[in-house]
PDB file of C-alpha atoms in Angstrom:
ATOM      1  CA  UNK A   1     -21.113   4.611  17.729  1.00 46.00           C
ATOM      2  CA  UNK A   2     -18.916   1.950  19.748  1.00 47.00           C
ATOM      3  CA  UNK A   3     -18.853   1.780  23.556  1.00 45.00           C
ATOM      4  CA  UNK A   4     -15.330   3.591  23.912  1.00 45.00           C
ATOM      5  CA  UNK A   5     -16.799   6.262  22.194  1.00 44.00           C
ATOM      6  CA  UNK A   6     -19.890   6.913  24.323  1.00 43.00           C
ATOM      7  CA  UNK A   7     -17.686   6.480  27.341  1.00 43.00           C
ATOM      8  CA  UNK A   8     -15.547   9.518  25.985  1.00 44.00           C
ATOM      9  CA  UNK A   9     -18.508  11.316  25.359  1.00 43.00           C
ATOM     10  CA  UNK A  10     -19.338  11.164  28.737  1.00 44.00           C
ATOM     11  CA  UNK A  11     -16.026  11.899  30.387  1.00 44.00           C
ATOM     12  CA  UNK A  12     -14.904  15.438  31.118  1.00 42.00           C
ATOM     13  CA  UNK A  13     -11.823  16.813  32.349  1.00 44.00           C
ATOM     14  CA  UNK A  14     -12.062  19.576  35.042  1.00 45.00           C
ATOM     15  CA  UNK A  15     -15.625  20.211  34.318  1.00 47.00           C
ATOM     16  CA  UNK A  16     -14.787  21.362  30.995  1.00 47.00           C
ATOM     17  CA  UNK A  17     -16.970  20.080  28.489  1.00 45.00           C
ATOM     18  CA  UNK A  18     -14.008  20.066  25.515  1.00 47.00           C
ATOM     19  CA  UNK A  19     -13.488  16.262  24.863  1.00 48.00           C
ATOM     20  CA  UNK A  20     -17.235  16.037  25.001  1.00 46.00           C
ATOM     21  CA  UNK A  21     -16.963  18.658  21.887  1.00 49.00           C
ATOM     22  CA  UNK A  22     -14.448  17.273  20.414  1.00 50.00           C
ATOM     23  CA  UNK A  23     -15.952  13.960  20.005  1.00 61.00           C
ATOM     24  CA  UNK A  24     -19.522  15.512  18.912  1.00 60.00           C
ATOM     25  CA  UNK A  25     -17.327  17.429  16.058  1.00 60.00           C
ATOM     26  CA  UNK A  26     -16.061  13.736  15.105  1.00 60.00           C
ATOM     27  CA  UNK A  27     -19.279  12.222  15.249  1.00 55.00           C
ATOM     28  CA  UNK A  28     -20.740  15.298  12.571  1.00 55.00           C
ATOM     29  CA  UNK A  29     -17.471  14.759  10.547  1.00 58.00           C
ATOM     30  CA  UNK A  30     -18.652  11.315  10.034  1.00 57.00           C
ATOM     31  CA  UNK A  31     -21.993  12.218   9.219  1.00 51.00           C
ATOM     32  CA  UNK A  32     -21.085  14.777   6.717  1.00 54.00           C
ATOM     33  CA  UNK A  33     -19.008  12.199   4.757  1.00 55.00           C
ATOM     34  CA  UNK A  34     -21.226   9.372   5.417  1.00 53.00           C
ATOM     35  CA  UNK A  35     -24.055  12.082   3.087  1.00 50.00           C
ATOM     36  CA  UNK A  36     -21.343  12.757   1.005  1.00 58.00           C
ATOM     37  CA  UNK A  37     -20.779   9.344  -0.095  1.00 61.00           C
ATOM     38  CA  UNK A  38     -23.100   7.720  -2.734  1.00 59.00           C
ATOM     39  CA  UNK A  39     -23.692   4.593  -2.080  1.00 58.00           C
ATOM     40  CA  UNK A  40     -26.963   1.661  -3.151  1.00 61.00           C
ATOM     41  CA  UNK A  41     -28.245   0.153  -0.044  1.00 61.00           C
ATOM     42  CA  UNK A  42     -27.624  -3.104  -1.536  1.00 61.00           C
ATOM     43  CA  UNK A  43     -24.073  -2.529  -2.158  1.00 67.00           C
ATOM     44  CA  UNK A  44     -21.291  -4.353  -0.610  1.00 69.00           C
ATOM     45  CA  UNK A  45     -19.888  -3.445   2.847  1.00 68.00           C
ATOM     46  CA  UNK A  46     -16.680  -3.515   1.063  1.00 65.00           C
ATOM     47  CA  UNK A  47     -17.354  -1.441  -1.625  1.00 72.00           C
ATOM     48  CA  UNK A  48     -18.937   1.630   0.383  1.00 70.00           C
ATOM     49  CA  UNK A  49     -15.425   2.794   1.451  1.00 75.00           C
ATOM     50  CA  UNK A  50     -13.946   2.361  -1.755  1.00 78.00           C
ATOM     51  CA  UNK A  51     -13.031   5.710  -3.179  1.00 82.00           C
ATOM     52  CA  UNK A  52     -12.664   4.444  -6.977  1.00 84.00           C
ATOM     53  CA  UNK A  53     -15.669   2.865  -6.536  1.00 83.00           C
ATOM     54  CA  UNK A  54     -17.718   6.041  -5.514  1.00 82.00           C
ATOM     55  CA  UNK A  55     -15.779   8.050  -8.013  1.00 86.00           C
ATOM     56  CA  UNK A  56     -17.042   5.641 -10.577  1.00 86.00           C
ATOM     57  CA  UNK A  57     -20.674   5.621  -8.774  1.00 85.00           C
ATOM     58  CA  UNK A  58     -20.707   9.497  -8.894  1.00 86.00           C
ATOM     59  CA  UNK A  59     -19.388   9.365 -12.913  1.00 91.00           C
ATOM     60  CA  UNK A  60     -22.167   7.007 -13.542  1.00 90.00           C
ATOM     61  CA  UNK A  61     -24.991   8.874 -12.106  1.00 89.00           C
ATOM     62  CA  UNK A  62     -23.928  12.211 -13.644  1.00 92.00           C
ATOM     63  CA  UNK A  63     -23.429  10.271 -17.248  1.00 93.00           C
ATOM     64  CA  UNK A  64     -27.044   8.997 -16.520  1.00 94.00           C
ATOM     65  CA  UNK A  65     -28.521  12.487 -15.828  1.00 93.00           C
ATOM     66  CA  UNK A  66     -26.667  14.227 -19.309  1.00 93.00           C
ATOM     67  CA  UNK A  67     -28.326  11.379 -21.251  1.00 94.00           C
ATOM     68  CA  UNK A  68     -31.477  12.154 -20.001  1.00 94.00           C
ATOM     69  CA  UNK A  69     -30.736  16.035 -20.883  1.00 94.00           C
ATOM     70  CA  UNK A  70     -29.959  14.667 -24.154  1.00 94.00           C
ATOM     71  CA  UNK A  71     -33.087  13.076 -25.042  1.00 95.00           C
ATOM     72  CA  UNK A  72     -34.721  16.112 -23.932  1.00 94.00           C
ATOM     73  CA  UNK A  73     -32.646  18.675 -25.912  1.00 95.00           C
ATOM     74  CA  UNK A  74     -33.141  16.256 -29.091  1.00 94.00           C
ATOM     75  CA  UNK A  75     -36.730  16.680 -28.793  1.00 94.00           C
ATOM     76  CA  UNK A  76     -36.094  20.368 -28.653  1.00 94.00           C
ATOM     77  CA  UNK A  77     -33.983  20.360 -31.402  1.00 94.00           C
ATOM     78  CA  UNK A  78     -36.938  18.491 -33.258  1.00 95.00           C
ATOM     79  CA  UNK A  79     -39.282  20.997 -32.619  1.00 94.00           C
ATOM     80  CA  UNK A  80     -37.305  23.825 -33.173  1.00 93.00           C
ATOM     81  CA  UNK A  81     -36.487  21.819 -36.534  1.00 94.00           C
ATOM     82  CA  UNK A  82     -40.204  21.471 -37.502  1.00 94.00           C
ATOM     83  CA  UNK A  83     -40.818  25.238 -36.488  1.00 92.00           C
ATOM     84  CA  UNK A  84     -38.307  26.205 -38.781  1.00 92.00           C
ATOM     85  CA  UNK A  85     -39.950  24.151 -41.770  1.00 95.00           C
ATOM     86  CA  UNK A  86     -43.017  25.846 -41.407  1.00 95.00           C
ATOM     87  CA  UNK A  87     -41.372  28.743 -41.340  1.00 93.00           C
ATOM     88  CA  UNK A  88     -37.965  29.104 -42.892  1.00 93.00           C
ATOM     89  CA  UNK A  89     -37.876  32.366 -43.388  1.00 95.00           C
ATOM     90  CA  UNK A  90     -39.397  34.043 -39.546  1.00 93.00           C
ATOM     91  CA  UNK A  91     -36.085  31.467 -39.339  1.00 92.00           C
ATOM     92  CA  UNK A  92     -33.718  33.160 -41.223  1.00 93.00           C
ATOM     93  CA  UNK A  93     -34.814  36.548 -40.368  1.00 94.00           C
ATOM     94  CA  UNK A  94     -34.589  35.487 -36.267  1.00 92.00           C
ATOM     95  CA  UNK A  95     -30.804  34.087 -36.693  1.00 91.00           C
ATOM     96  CA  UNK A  96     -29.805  37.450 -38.699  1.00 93.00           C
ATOM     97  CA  UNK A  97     -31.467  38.987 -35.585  1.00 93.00           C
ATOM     98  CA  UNK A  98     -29.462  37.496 -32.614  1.00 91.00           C
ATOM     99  CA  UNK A  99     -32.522  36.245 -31.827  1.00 91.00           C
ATOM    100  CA  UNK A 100     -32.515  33.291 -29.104  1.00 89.00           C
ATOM    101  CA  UNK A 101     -33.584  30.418 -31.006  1.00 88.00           C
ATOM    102  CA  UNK A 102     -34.219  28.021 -27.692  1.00 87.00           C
ATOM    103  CA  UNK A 103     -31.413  25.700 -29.286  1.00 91.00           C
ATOM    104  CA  UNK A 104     -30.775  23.745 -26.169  1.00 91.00           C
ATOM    105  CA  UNK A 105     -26.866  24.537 -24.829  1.00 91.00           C
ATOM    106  CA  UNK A 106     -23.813  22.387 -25.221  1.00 91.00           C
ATOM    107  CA  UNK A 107     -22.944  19.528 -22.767  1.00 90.00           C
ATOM    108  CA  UNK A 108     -19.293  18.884 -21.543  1.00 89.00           C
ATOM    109  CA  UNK A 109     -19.243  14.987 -21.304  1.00 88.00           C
ATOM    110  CA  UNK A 110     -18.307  13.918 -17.797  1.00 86.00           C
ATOM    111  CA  UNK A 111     -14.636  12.807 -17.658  1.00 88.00           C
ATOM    112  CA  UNK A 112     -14.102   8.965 -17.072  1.00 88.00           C
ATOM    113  CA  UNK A 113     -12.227   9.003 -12.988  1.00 90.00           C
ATOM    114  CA  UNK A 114      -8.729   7.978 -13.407  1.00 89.00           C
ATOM    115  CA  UNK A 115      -8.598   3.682 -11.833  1.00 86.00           C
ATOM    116  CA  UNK A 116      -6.041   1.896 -11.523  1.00 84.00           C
ATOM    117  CA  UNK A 117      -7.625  -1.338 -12.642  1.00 81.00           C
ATOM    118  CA  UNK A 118      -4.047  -3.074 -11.955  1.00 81.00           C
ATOM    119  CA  UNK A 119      -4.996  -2.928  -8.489  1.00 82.00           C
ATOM    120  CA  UNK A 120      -8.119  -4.929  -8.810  1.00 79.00           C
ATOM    121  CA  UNK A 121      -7.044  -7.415 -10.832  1.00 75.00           C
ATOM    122  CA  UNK A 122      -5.182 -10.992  -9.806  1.00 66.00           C
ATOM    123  CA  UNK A 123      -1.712 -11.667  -9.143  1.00 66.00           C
ATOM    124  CA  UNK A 124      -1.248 -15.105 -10.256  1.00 62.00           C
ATOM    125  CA  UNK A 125       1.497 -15.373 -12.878  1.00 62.00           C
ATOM    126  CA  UNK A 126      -1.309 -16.918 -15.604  1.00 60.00           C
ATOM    127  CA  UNK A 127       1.435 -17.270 -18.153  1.00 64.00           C
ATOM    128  CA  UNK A 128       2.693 -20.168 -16.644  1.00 62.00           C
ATOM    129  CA  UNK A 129      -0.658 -21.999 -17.087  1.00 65.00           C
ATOM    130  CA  UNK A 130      -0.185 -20.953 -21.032  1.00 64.00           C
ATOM    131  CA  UNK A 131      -2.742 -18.223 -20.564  1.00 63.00           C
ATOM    132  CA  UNK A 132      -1.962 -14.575 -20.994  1.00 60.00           C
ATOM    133  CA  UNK A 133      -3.108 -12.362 -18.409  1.00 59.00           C
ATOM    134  CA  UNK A 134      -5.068 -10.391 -20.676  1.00 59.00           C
ATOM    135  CA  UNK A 135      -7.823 -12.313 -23.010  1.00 57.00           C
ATOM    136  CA  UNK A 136      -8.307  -9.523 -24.870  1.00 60.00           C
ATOM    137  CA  UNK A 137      -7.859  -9.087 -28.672  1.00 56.00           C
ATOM    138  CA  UNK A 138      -6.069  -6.526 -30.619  1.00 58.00           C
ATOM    139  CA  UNK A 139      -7.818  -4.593 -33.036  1.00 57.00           C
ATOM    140  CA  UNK A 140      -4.477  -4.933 -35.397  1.00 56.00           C
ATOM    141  CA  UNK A 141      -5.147  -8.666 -35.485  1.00 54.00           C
ATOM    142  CA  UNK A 142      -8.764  -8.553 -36.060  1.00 55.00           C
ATOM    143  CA  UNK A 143      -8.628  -6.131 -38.713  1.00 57.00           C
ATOM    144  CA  UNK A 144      -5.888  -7.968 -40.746  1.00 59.00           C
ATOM    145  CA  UNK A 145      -6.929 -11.053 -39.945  1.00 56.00           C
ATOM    146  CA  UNK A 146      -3.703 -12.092 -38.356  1.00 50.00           C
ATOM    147  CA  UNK A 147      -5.612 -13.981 -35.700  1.00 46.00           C
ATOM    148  CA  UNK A 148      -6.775 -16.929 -37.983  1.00 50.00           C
ATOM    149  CA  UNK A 149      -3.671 -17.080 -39.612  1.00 50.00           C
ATOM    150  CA  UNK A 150      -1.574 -17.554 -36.209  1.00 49.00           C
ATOM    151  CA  UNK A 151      -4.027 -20.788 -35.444  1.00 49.00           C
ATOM    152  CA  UNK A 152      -3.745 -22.318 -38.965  1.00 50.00           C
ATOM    153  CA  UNK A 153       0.330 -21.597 -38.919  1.00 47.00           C
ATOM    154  CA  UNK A 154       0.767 -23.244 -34.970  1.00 48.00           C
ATOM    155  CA  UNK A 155       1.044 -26.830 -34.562  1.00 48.00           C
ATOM    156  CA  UNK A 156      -1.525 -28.871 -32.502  1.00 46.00           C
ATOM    157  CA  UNK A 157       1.068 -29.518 -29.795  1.00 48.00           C
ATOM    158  CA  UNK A 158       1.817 -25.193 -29.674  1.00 47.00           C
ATOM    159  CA  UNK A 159      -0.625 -25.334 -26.913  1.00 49.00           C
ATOM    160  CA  UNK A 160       0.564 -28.265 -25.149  1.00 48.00           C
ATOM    161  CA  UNK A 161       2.213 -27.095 -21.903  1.00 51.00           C
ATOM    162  CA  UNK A 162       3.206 -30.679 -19.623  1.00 52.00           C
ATOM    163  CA  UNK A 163       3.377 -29.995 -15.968  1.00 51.00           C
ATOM    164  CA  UNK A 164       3.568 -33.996 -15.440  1.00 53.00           C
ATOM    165  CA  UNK A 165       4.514 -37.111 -16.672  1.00 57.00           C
ATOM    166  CA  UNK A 166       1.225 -38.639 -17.415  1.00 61.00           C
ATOM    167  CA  UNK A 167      -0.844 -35.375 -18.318  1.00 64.00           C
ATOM    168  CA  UNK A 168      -0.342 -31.768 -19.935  1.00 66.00           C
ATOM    169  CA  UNK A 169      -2.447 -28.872 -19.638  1.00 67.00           C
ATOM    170  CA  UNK A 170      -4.235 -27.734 -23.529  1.00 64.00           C
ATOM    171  CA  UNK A 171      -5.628 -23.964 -23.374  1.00 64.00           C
ATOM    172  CA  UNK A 172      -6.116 -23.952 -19.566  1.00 63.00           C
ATOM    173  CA  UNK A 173      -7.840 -27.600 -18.992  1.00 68.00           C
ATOM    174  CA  UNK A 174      -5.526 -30.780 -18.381  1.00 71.00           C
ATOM    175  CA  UNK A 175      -5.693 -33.137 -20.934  1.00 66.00           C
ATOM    176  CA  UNK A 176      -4.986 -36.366 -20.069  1.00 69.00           C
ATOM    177  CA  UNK A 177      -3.715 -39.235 -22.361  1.00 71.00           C
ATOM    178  CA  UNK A 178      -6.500 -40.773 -22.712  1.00 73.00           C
ATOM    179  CA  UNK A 179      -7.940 -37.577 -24.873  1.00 72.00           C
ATOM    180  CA  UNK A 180      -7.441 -36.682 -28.455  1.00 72.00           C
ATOM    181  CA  UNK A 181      -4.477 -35.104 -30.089  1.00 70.00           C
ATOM    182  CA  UNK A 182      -7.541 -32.403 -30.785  1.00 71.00           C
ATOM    183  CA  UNK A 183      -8.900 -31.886 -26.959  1.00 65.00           C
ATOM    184  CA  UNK A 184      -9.714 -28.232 -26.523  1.00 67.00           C
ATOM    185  CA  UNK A 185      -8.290 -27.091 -29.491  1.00 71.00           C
ATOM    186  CA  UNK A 186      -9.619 -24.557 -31.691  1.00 74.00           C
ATOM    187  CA  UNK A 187     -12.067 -25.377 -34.881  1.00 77.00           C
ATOM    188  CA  UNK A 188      -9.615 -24.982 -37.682  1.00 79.00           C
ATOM    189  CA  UNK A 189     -11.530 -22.484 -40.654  1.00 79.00           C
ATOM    190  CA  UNK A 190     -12.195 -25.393 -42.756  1.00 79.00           C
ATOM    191  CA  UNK A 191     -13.646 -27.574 -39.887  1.00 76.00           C
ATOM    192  CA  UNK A 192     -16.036 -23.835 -38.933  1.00 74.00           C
ATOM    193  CA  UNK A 193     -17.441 -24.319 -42.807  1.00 71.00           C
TER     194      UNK A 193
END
């Protein structure tokens, strides 16, 4: 609590004890949330008001505790599956029955909390650089193998991107001329054999 706060505490108008309340019911407020919020001791100051990142926290931590009910109701199921092997028909006869089986219930995966990662990621304009903002590959490309094709079809200058007179940038690293016509280019397929 910060001094302006303890001095309102221990003002009162008239007598009345209401701002003294009033500040007590801000102070529990705080409290409350501050329990409500899930948060590692070791975690950032930064990151223990972040909403997304509690939201994530919280998904985490439930995702954790339905594995561990997994593992447990798999060991369940193994039993009951043993149980039934010795004796398939007490099996049988229980599941015409109704009988409760102690088949462990179904789990409703935790949903994933909705981020906008946009927010967290960098500004800078990396295309200019000759880096897309992404590094990611498709799955289109990797599948067809369009991705070694598009090296072995570009020219070794496709990557060249000059930004001044005496030296260019190659893949995100200035090459000056001093280097090879192959600095920081890709191993062709042949040259990977």
């Amino acid at each position: 609590m910060d001094a302006s706060s303890e001095t309102r505490l221990m003002e009162s108008t008239d007598g009345e004890n209401q701002p003294m309340e009033m500040d007590i019911s801000k102070v529990k407020a705080e409290i409350d949330e501050e329990i409500d919020t899930y948060y590692f001791e070791s975690d950032h100051v930064a990151l223990k008001g972040n909403a997304d990142y509690h939201a994530m926290l919280r998904t985490i931590a439930l995702l954790e505790a339905q594995r561990i009910q997994a593992i447990s109701d798999l060991d369940r199921l193994y039993k009951c599956r043993d149980d039934a092997l010795e004796d398939p028909i007490g099996f049988v006869d229980k599941l015409q029955r109704g009988e409760d089986l102690n088949l462990p219930k179904q789990q409703r995966i935790a949903e994933l909390p909705m981020i906008n990662w946009e927010k967290y990621t960098s500004t800078v304009d990396f295309t200019s650089l000759g880096i897309p903002k992404h590094l990611t590959r498709l799955k289109k490309q990797l599948v067809n193998g369009a991705a070694s094709t598009e090296n072995e079809q570009k020219p070794i200058n496709a990557n060249f991107q000059s930004f001044d007179g005496q030296s260019s940038l190659v893949r995100g690293r200035i090459k000056e001329e001093g280097k090879s016509a192959t600095f920081n280019q890709l191993w062709s397929i042949e040259e990977q054999k």
